[in-house]
CSV table of C-alpha atoms and ligand atoms in Angstrom, one decimal:
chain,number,residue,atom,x,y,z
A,3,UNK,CA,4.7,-7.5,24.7
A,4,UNK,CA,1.0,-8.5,26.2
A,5,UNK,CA,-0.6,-11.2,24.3
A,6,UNK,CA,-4.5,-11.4,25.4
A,7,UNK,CA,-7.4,-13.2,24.2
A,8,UNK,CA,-11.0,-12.0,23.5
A,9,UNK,CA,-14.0,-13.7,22.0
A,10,UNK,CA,-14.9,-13.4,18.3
A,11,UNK,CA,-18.1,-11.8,19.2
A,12,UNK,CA,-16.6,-9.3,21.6
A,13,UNK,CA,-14.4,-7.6,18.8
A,14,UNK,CA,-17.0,-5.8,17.1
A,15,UNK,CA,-17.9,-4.1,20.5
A,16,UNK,CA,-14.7,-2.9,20.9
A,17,UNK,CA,-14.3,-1.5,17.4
A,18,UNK,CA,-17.5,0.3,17.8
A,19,UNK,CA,-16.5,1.4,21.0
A,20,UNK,CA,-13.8,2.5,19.2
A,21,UNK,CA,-15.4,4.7,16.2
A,22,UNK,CA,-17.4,6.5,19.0
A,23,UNK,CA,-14.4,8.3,20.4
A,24,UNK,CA,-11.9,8.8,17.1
A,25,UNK,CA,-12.6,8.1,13.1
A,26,UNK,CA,-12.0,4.4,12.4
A,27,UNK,CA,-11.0,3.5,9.0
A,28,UNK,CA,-12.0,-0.6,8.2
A,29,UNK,CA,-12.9,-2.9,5.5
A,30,UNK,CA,-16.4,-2.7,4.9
A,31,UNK,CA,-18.4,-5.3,2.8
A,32,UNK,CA,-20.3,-3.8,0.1
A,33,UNK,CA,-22.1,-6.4,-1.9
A,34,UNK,CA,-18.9,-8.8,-3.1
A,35,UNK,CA,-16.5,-6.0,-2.7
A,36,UNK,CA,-14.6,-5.5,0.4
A,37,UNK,CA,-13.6,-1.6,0.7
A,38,UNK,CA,-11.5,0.2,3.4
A,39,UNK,CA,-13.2,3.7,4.2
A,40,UNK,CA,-14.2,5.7,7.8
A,41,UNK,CA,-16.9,3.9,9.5
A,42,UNK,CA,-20.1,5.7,9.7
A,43,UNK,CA,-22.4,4.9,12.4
A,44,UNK,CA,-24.3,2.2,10.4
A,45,UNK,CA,-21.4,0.3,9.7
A,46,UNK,CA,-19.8,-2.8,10.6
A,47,UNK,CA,-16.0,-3.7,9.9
A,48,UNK,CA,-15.8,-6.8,7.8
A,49,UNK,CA,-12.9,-9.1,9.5
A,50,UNK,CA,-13.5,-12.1,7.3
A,51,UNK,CA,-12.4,-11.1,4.4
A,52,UNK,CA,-9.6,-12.0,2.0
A,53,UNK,CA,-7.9,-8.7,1.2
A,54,UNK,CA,-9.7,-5.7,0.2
A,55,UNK,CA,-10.5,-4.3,-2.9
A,56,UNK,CA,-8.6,-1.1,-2.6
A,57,UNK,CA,-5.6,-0.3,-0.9
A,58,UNK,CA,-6.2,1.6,2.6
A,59,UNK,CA,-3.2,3.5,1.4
A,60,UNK,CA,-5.9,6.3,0.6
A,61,UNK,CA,-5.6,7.1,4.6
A,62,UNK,CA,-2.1,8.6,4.7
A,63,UNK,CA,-1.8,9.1,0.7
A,64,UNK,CA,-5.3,10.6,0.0
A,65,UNK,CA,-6.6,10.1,-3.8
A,66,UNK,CA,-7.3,13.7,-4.1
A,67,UNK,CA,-6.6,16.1,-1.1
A,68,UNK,CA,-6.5,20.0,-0.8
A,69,UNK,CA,-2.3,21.5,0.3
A,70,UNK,CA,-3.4,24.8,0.9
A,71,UNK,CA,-6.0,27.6,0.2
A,72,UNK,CA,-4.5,30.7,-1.3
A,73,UNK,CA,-6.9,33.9,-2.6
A,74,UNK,CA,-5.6,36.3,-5.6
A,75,UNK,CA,-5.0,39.9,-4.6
A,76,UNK,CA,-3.5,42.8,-6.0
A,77,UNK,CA,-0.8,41.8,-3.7
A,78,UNK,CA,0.0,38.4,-5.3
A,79,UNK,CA,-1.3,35.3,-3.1
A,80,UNK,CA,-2.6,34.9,0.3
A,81,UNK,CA,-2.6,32.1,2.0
A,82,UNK,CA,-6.2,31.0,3.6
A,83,UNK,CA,-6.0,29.6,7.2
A,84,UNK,CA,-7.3,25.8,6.4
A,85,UNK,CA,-8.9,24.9,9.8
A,86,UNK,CA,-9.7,21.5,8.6
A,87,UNK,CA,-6.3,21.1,7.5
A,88,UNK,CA,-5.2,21.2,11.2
A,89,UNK,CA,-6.9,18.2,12.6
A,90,UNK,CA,-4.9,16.1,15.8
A,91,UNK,CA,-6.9,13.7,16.2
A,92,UNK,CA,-6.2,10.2,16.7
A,93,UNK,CA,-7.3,7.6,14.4
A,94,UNK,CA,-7.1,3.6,14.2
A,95,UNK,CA,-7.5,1.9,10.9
A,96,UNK,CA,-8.6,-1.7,11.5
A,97,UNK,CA,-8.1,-4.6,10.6
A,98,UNK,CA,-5.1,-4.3,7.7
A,99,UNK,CA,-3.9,-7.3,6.5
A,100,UNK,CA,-0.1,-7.9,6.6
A,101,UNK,CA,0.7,-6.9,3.4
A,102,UNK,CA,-0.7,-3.7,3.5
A,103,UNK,CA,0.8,-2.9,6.7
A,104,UNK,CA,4.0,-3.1,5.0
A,105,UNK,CA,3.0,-1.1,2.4
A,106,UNK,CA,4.0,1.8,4.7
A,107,UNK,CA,6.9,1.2,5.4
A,108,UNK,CA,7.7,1.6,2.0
A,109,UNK,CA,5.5,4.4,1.6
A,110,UNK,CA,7.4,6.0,4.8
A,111,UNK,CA,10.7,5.2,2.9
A,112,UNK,CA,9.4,8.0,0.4
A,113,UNK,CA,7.4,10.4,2.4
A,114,UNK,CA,8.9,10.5,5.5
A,115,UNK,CA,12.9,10.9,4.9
A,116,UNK,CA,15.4,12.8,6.3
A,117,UNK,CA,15.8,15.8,3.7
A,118,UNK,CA,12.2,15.5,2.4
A,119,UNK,CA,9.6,15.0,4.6
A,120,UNK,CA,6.1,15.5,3.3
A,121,UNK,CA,3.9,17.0,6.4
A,122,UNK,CA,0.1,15.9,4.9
A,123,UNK,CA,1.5,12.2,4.9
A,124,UNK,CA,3.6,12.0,7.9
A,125,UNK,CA,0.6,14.2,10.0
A,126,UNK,CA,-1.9,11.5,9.3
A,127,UNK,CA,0.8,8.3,9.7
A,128,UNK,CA,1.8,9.7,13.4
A,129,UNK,CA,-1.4,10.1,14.3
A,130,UNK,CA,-2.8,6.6,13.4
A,131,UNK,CA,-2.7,3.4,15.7
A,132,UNK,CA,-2.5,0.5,12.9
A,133,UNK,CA,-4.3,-3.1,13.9
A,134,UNK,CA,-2.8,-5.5,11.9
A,135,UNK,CA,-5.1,-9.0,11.2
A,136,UNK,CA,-3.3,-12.4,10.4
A,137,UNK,CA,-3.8,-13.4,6.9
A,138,UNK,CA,-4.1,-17.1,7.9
A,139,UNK,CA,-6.1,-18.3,4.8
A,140,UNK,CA,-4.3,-16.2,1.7
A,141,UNK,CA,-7.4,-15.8,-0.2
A,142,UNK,CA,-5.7,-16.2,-3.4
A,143,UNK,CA,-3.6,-18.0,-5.7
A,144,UNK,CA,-2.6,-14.3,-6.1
A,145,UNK,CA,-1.0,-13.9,-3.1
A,146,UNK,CA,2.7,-13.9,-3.2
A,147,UNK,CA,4.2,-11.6,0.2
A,148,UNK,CA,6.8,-14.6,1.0
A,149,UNK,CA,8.3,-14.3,-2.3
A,150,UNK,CA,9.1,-10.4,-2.0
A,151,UNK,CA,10.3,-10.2,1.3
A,152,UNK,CA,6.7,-10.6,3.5
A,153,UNK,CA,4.9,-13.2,5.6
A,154,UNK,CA,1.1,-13.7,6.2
A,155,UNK,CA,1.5,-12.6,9.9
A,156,UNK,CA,4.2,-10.5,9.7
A,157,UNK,CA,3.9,-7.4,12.5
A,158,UNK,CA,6.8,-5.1,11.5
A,159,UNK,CA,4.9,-1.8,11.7
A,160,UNK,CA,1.8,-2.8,13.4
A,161,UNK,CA,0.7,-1.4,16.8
A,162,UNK,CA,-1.7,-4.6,17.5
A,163,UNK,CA,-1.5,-8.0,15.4
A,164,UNK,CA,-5.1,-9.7,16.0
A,165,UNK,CA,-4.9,-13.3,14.7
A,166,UNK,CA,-7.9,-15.6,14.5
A,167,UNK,CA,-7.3,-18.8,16.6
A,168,UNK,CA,-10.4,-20.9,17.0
A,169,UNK,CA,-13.0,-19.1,18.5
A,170,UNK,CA,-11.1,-16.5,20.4
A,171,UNK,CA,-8.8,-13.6,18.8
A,172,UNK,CA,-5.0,-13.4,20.1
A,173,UNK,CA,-4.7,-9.8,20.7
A,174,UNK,CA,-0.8,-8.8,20.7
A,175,UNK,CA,0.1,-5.0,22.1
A,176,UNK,CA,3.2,-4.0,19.9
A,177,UNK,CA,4.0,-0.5,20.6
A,178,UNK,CA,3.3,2.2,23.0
A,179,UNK,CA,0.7,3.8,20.5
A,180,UNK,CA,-0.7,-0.2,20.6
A,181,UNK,CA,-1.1,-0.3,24.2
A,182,UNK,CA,-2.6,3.2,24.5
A,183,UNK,CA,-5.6,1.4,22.8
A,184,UNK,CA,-5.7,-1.7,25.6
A,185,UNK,CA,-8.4,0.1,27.8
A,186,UNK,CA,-11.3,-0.4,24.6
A,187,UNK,CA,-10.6,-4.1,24.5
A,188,UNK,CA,-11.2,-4.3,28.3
A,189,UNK,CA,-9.9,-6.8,30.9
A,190,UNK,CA,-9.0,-9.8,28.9
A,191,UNK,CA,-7.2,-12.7,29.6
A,192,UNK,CA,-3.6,-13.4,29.1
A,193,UNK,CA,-3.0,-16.2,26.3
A,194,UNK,CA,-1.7,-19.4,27.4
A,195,UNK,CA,1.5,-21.1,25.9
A,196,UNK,CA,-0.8,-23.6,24.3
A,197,UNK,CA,-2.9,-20.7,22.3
A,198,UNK,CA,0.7,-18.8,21.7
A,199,UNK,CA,2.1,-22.4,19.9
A,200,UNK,CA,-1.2,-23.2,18.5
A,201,UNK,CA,-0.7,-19.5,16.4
A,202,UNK,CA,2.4,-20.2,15.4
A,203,UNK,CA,1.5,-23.4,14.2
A,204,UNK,CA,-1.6,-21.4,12.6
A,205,UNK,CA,1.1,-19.5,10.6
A,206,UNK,CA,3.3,-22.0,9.2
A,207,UNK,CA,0.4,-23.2,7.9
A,208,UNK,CA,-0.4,-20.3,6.3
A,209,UNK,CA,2.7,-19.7,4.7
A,210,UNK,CA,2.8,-23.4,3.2
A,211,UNK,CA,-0.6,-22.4,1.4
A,212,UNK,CA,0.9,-19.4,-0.5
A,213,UNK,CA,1.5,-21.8,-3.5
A,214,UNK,CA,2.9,-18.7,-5.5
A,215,UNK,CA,7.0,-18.4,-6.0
A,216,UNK,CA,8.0,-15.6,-8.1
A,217,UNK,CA,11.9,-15.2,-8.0
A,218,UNK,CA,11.3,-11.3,-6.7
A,219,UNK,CA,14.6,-10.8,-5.2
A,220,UNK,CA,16.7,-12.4,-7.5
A,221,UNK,CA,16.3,-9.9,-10.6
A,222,UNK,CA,17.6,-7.0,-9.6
A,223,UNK,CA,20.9,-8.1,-11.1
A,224,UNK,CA,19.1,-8.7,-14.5
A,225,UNK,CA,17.5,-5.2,-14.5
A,226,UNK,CA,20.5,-3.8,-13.8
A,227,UNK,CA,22.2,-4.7,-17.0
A,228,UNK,CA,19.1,-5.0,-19.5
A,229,UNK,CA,17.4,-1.8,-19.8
A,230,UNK,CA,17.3,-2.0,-23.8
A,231,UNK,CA,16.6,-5.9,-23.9
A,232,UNK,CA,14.5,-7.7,-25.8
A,233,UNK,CA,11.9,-8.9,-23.3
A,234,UNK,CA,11.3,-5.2,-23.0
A,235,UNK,CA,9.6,-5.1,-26.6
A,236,UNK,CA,6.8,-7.5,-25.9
A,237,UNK,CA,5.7,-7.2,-21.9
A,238,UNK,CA,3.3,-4.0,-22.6
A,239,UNK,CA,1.8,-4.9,-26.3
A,240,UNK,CA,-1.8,-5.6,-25.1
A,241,UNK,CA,-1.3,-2.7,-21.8
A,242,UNK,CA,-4.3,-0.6,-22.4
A,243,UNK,CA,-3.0,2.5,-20.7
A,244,UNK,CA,-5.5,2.0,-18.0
A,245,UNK,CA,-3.8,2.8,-14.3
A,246,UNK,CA,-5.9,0.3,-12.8
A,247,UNK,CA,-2.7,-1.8,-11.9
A,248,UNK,CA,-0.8,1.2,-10.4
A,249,UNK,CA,-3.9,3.0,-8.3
A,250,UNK,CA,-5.1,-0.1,-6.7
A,251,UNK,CA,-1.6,-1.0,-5.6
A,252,UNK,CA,-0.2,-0.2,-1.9
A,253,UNK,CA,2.8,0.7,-2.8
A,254,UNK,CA,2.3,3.5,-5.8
A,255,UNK,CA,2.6,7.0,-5.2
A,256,UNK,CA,3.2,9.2,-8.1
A,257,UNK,CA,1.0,12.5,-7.7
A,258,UNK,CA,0.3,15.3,-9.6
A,259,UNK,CA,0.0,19.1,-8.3
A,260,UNK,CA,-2.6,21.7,-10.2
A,261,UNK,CA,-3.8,25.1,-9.1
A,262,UNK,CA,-7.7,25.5,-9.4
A,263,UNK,CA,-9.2,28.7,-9.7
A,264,UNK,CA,-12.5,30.9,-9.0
A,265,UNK,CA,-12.6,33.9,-8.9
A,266,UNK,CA,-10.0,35.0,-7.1
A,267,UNK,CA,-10.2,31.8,-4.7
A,268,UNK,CA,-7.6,29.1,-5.4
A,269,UNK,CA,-6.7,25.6,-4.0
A,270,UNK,CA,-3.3,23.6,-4.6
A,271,UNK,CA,-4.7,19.8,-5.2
A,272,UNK,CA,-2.5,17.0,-5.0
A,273,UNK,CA,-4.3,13.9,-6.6
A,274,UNK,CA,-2.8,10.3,-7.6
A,275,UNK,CA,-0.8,9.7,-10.9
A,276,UNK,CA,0.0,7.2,-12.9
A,277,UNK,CA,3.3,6.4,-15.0
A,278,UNK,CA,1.2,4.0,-17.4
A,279,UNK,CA,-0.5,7.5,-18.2
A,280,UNK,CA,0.8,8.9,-21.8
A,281,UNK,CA,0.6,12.5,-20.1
A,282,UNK,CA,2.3,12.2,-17.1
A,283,UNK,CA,6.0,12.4,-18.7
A,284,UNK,CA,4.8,14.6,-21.2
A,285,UNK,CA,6.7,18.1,-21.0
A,286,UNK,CA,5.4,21.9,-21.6
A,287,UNK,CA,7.7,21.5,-25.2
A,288,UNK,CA,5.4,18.7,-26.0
A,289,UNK,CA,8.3,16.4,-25.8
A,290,UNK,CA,7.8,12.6,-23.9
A,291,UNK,CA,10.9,11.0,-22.3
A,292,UNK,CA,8.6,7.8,-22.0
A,293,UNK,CA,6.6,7.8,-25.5
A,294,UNK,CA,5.0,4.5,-25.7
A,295,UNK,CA,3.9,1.5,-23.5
A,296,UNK,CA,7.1,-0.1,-23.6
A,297,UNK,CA,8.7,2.7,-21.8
A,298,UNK,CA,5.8,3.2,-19.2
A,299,UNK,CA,5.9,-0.8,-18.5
A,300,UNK,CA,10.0,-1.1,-18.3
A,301,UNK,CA,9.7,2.3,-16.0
A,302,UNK,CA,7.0,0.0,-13.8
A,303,UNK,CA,8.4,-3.2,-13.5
A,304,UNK,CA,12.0,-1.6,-13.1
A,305,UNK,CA,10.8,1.1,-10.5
A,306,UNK,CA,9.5,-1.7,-8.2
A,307,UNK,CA,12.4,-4.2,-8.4
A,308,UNK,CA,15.1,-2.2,-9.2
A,309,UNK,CA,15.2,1.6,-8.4
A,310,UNK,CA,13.3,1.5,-5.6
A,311,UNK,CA,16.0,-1.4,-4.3
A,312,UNK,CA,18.8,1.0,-5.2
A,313,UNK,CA,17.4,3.7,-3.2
A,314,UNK,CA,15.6,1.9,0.0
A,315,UNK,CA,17.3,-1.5,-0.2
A,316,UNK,CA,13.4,-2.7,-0.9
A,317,UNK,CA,11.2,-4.2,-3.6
A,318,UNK,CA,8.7,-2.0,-3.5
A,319,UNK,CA,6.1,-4.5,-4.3
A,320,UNK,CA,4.0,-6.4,-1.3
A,321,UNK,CA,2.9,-9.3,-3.2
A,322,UNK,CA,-0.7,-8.3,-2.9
A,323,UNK,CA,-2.1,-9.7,-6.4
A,324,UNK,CA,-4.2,-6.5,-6.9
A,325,UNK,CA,-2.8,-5.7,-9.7
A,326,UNK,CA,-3.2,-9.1,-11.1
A,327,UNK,CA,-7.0,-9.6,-10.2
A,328,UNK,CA,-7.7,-6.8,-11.5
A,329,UNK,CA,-5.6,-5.6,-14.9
A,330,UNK,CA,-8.4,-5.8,-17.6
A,331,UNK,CA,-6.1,-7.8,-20.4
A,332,UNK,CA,-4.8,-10.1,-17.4
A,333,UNK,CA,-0.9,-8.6,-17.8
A,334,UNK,CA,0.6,-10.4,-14.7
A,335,UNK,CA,3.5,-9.4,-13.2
A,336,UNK,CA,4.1,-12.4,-11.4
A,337,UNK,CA,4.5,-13.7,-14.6
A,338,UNK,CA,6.9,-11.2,-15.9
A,339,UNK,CA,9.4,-11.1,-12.7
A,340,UNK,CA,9.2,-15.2,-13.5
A,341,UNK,CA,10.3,-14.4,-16.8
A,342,UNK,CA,13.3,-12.7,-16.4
A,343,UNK,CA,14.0,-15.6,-14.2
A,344,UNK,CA,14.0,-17.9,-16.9
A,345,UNK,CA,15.6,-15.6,-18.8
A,346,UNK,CA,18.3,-15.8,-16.1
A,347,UNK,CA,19.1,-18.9,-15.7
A,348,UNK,CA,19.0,-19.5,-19.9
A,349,UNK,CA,21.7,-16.6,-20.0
A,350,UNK,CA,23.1,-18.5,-17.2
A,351,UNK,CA,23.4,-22.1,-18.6
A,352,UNK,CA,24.5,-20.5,-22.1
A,353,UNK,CA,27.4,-18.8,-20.3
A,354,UNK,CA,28.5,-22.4,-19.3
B,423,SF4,S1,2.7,-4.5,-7.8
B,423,SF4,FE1,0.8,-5.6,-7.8
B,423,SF4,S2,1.1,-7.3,-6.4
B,423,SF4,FE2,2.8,-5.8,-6.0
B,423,SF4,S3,2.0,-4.5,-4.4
B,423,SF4,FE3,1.4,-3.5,-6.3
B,423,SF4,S4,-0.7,-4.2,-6.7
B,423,SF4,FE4,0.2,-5.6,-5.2
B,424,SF4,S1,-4.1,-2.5,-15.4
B,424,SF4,FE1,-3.3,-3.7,-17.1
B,424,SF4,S2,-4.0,-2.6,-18.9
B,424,SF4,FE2,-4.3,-1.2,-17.2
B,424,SF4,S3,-2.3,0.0,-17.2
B,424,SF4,FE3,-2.0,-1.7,-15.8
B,424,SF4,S4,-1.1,-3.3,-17.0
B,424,SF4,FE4,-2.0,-1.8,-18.4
């Protein structure tokens, strides 16, 4: 692995350098907000930020995208050659923190398997260099990646980790697809041993300031056995339904196929779904495996740290805090996984 070092003021030349030859997707300031989308000439990628408002999930898992064009004949359907369905172009997207990087693993874990493979994700995932950034200051109390299996500077499924170390970057090269993108940085320096310790130091550091323990990995055990318990009757009283919680997190990925017509043109969209939605268990019959709030909120919080553990061996939560800025009635699910905790350990001590 080459570790190099390059000025802070030399980075943005390199990402523009960059975004001329191949689409560049990167946090962007916008007023307070901080939002991931393709640079356009006029911008400039934001790389002091906390984390951003959205999720750049949208990348490989697009919010609403087109799977195929189809036109009604008397013959039944034709498929419609998509030319900008065929794109092979590389693309880099810039300056993901940690957590969010992980996020695709897990992601990969359900788009990219063995049996089932879906082609629109796994097109756009092969075809992107990620550059990781060090979360050295966790900009919130919100935070909580150590406590579900992450780490502020963690690199698993990075191509480049840049971390921040005075007033130079440390650029690491961590794959093959990484070091295809050494020749925009230029000819920079390799990093000394002091810089190197001086990081690591930077990171323990880091990790000592995320404050927030939630006992993530410990409740699978819990869920396993309480499906019709108690707690389950109160956790989603004020829920308003919304979906903010679920489309703002890294790590969602229900969808929902529809076929649009005019005319005799059609398209096959695939947009994001939500199982706080009423409607999205709802059957043709007009019958609703989940028909209230409780159901929806046990399906959530069991999906992340239990089915999605039984299947992938993973919590399939990051610890962003996303959903926890920003659910309007302030449910909090660090709060609810710290709950069954308690609940734990009461069961526990009661048991003798
Ligand atoms: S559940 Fe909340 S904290 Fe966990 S990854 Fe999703 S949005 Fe982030
Ligand atoms: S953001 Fe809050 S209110 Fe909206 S669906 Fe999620 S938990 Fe419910």
């Amino acid at each position: 692995m080459k570790a190099k070092l390059i000025d802070k003021t030399a980075l943005a030349g390199v990402v523009g350098g960059l975004a001329a030859k191949m689409p560049v997707y990167a946090p962007v300031r916008d007023g307070r907000r901080v939002y991931f989308r393709f640079l356009a000439a006029e911008d400039e990628a934001c790389l002091d930020y906390g984390n951003s408002d959205n999720a750049p999930k949208n990348l490989f898992f697009p919010h609403t995208e087109t799977l195929m064009r189809f036109t009604r004949t008397a013959r039944g359907h034709e498929l419609v050659e998509d030319e900008a369905a065929n794109q092979d172009q590389e693309m880099v997207l810039f300056g993901v923190r940690p957590c969010d990087v992980r996020s695709f693993t897990l992601l990969d874990y359900v788009f990219d398997q063995e049996k089932y493979t879906d082609p629109y994700y796994v097109e756009r995932r092969k075809r992107t260099v990620i550059v990781a950034l060090a979360c050295l200051q966790p900009p919130a109390s919100t935070c909580f990646c150590t406590s579900v299996g992450g780490h502020p500077a963690q690199a698993d499924g990075a191509d480049i980790m840049i971390t921040e170390v005075g007033e130079q970057y440390l650029v690491e090269f961590l794959s093959e697809k990484g070091e295809k993108l050494a020749e925009f940085f230029g000819q920079l320096p390799e990093a000394d041993a002091k810089t190197l310790a001086r990081k690591e130091e930077l990171v323990e550091n880091a990790v000592a300031a995320i404050k927030t323990e939630i006992p993530g990995a410990m409740i699978k055990d819990w869920l396993d056995k309480n499906f019709e318990h108690p707690f389950w009757d109160q956790i989603h009283q004020s829920c308003l339904g919304c979906g903010t919680c679920t489309y703002l997190c890294p790590t969602c990925h229900c969808f929902d196929i529809r076929d649009e017509l005019e005319g005799d043109q059609g398209i096959r969209l695939r947009t994001w779904d939500t199982c706080m939605y009423a409607l999205y268990t709802q059957e043709t019959s007009g019958h609703n495996p989940r028909p209230s709030q409780k159901q929806r909120w046990r399906q959530r919080l069991m999906h992340k740290f239990k089915y999605f553990v039984d299947n992938f061996r993973e919590i399939s939560c990051v610890g962003c805090g996303r959903c926890v800025i920003n659910c309007p009635v302030n449910i909090d699910i660090r709060k609810l996984v710290s709950d069954i905790g308690r609940l734990m350990e009461a069961e526990e001590e009661s048991n003798g």
